[in-house]
Short mmCIF file of C-alpha atoms in Angstrom, two decimals:
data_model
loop_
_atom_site.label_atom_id
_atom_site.label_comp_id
_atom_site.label_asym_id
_atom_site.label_seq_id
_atom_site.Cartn_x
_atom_site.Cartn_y
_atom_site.Cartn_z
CA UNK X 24 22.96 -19.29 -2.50
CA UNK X 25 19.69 -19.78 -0.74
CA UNK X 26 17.15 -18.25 -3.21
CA UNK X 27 13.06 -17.56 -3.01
CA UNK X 28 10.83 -16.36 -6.13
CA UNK X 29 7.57 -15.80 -6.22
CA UNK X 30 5.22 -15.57 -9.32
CA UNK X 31 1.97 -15.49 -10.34
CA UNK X 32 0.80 -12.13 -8.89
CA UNK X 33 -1.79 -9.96 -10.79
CA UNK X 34 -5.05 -8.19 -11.50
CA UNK X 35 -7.85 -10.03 -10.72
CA UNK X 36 -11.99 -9.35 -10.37
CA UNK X 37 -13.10 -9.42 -7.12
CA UNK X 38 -14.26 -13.29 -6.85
CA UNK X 39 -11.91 -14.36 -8.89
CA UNK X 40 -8.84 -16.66 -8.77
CA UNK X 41 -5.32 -16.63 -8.44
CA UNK X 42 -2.47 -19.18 -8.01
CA UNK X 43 0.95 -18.17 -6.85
CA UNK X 44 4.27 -20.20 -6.51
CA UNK X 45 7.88 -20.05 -4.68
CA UNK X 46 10.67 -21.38 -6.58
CA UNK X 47 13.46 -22.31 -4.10
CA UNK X 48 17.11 -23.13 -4.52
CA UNK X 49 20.21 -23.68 -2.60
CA UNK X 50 18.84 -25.70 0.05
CA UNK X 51 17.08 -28.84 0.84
CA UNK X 52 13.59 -27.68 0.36
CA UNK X 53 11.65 -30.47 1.80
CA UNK X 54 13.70 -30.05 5.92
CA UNK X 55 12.09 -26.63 6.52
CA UNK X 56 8.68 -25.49 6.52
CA UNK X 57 7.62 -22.48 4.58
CA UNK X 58 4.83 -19.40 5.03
CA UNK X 59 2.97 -16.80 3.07
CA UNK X 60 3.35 -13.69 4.39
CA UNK X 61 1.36 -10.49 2.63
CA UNK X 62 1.73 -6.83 2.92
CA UNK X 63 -1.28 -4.29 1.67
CA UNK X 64 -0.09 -0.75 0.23
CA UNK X 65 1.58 1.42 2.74
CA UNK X 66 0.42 -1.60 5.59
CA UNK X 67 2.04 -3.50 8.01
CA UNK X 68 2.92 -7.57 7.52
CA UNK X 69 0.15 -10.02 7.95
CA UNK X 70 1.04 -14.13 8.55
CA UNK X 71 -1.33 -15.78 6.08
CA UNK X 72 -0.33 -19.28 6.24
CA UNK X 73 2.16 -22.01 6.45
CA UNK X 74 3.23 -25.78 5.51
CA UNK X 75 5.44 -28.10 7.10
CA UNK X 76 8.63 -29.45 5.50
CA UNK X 77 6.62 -32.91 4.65
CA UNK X 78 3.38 -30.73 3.26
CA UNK X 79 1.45 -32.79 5.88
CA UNK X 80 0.10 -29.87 8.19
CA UNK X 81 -1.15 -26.46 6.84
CA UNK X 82 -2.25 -23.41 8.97
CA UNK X 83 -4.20 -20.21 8.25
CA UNK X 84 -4.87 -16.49 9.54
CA UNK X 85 -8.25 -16.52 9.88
CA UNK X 86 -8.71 -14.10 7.53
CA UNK X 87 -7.95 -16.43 4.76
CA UNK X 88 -9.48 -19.87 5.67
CA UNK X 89 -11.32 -21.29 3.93
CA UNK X 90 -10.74 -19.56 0.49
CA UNK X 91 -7.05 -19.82 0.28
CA UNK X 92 -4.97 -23.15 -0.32
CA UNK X 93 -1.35 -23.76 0.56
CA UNK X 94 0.51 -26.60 -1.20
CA UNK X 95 3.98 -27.53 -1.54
CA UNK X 96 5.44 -29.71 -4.61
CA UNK X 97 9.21 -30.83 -3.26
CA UNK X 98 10.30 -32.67 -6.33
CA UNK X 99 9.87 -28.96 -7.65
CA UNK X 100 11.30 -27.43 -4.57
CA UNK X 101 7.81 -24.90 -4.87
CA UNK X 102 5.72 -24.17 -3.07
CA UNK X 103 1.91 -22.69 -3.84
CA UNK X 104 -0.85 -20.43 -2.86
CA UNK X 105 -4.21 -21.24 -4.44
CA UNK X 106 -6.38 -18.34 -3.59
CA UNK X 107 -10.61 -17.97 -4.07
CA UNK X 108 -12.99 -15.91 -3.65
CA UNK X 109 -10.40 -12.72 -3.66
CA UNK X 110 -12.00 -9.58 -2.11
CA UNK X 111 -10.50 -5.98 -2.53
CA UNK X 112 -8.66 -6.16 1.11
CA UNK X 113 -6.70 -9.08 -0.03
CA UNK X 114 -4.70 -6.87 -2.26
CA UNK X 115 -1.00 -6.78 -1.57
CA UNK X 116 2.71 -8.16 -2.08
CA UNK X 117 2.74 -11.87 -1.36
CA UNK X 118 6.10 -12.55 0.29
CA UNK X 119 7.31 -16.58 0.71
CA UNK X 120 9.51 -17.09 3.51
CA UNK X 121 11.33 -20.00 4.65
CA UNK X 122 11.20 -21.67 7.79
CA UNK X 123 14.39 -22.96 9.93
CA UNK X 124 12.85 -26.05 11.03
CA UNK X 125 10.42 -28.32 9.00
CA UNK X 126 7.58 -28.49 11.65
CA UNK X 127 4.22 -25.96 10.78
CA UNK X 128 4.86 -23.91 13.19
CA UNK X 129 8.26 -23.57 13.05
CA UNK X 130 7.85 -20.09 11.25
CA UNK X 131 6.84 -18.65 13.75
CA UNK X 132 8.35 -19.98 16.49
CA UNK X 133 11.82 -19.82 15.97
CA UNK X 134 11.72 -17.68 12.43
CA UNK X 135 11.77 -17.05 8.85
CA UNK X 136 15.12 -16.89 7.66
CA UNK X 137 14.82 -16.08 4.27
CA UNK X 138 12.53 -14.50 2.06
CA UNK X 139 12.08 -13.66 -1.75
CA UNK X 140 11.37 -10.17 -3.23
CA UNK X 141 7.43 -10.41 -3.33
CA UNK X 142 4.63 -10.50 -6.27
CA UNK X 143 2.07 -7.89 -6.36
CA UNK X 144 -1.87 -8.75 -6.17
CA UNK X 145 -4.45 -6.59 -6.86
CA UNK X 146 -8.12 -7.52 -6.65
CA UNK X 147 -9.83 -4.73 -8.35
CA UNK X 148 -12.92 -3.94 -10.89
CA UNK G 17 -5.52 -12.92 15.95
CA UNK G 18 -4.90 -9.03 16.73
CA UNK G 19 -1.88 -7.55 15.47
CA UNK G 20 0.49 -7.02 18.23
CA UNK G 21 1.40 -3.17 18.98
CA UNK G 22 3.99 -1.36 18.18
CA UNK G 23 4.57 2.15 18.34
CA UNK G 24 4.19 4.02 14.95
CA UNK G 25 7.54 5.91 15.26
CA UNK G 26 10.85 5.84 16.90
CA UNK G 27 14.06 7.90 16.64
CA UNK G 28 17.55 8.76 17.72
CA UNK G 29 20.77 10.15 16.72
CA UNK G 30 23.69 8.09 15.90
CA UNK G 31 25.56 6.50 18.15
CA UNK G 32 22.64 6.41 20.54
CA UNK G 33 20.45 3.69 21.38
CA UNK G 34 16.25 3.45 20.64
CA UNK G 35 14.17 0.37 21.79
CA UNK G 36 11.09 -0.34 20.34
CA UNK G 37 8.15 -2.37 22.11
CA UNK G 38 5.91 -5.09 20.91
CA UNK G 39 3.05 -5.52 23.03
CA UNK G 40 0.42 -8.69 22.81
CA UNK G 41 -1.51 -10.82 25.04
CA UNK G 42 -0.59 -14.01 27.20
CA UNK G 43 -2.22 -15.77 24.31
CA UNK G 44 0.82 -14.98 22.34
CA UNK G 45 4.22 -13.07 23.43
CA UNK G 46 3.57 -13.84 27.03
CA UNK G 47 2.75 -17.17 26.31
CA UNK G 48 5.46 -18.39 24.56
CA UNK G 49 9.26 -17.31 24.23
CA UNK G 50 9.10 -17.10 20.64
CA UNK G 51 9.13 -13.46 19.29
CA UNK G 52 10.94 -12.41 16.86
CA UNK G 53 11.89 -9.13 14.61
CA UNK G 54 12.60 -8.60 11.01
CA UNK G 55 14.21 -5.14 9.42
CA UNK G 56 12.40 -3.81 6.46
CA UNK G 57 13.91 -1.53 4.00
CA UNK G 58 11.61 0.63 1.90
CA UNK G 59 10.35 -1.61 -1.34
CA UNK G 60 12.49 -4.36 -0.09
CA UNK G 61 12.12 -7.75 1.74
CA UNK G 62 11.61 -8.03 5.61
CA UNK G 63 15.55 -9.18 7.32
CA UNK G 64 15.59 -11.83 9.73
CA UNK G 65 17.09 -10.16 12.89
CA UNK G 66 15.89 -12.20 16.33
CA UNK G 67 14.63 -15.08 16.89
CA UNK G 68 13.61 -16.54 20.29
CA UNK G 69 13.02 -13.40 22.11
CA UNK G 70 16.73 -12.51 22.33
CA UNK G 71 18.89 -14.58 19.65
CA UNK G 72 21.09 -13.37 16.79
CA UNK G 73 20.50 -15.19 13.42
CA UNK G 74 24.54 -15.13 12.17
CA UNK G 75 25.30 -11.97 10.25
CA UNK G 76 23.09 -9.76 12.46
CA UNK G 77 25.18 -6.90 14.26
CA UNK G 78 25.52 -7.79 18.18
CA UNK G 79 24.42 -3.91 17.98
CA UNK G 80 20.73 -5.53 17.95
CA UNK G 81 19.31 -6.99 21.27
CA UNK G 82 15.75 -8.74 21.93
CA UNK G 83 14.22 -9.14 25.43
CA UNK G 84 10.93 -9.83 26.98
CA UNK G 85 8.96 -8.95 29.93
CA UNK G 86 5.08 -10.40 30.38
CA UNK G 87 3.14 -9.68 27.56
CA UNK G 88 5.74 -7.21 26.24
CA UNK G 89 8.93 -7.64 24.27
CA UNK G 90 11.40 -5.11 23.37
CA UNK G 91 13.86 -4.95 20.39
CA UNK G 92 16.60 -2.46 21.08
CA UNK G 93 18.99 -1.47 18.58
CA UNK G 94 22.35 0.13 19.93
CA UNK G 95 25.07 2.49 18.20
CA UNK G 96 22.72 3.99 15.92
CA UNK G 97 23.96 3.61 12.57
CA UNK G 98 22.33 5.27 9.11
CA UNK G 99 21.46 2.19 7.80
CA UNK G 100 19.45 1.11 10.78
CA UNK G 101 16.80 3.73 9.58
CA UNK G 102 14.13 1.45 8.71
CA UNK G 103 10.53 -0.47 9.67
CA UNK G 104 10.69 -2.98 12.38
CA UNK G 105 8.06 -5.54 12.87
CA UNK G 106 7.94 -8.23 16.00
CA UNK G 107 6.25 -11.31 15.28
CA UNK G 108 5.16 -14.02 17.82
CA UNK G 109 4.02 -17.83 17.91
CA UNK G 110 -0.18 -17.44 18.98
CA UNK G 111 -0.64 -20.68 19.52
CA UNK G 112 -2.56 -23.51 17.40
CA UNK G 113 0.22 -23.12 14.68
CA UNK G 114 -0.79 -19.88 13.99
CA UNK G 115 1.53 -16.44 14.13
CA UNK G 116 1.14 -12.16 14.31
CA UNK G 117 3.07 -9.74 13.58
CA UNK G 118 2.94 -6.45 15.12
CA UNK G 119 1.91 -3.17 13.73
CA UNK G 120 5.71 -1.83 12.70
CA UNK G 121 7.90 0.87 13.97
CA UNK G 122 9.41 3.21 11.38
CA UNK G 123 12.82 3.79 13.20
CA UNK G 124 14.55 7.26 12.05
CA UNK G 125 18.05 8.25 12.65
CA UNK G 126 18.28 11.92 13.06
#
């Protein structure tokens, strides 16, 4: 079965740091690329970035470059979201989704398949 | 990278039919013939449903359609069914690698 968890979701001071990760399983995690996709209380979904099957190319919302990192480990089939500099509007579920082709933008273009349950960050005083 | 728009709200009975819209600019959904949809449940993950303006991942009802016209592209979901009721958010490719997804429609069945 074709499986995505996410941990490493929090409290955090604004400023501060976080790191999340995407365990996958049941499929061959380095052929498809993979996104971060985040969802404020009671809000709408917001792309934040992506990563191609290889890890070679990386893309950002712009309201995210520059202060968060995506990163993908495939001997671990997981994937990462370093994120800096955390202000009070970046607090939300962080969903991982999977891609259906390996290419960057392949998210977006032609979907995200599958998706794990979501880990809660809140960047708060 | 504005959000594409949705309407807030849509609603029908069962059995009947409800389309939602999805409007953006040429810089995205008119740009490119890659919109798709996802079905969110309340407290749950988002549900792959189109892909490519108008095709069915497997395992999604042939009750749900996608088309596009210009800037605008339309889910619509047919046979109303109880377990339709739910948020429905378009997403498009905007070019430069980058995606949006639209503001969400909370579809009700009455």
């Amino acid at each position: 079965e074709v499986q995505l968890l996410e941990s490493g979701g929090g409290l955090v001071q604004p400023g501060g740091s976080l790191r999340l990760s995407c365990a996958a399983s049941g499929f061959t995690f380095s052929n498809y690329a993979m996104s971060w996709v985040r969802q404020a209380p009671g809000e709408g979904l917001e792309w934040v970035s992506a990563i191609s099957g290889s890890g070679a190319s990386t893309s950002y919302a712009d309201s995210v470059k520059g202060r968060f990192t995506i990163s993908r480990d495939n001997s671990k089939y997981t994937m990462y979201l370093q994120m800096n500099s955390l202000r009070a509007e970046d607090t939300a579920v962080y969903f991982c989704a999977k891609g259906t082709c390996s290419g960057v933008s392949c998210p977006h273009s032609y979907g995200m398949d599958v998706w794990g349950q979501g880990t809660t960050v809140t960047v708060s005083s | 990278q504005s959000a594409l728009t949705q309407p807030p709200s849509a609603s029908g009975s069962p059995g009947q039919s409800v389309t939602i819209s999805c409007t953006g600019t040429s810089s995205d959904v008119g740009g490119y013939n890659y919109v798709s949809w996802y079905q969110q449940h309340p407290g749950k993950a988002p549900k792959f449903m189109i892909y490519e303006v108008s095709k069915r991942p497997s395992g999604v009802p042939d009750r749900f359609s996608g088309s596009k016209s210009g800037n605008t592209a339309s889910l619509t979901v047919s046979g109303l069914q109880a377990e339709d009721e739910a948020d429905y958010y378009c997403s498009s490719y905007a070019g430069s690698n980058k995606g949006v997804f639209g503001t969400g429609t909370k579809v009700t069945v009455l």
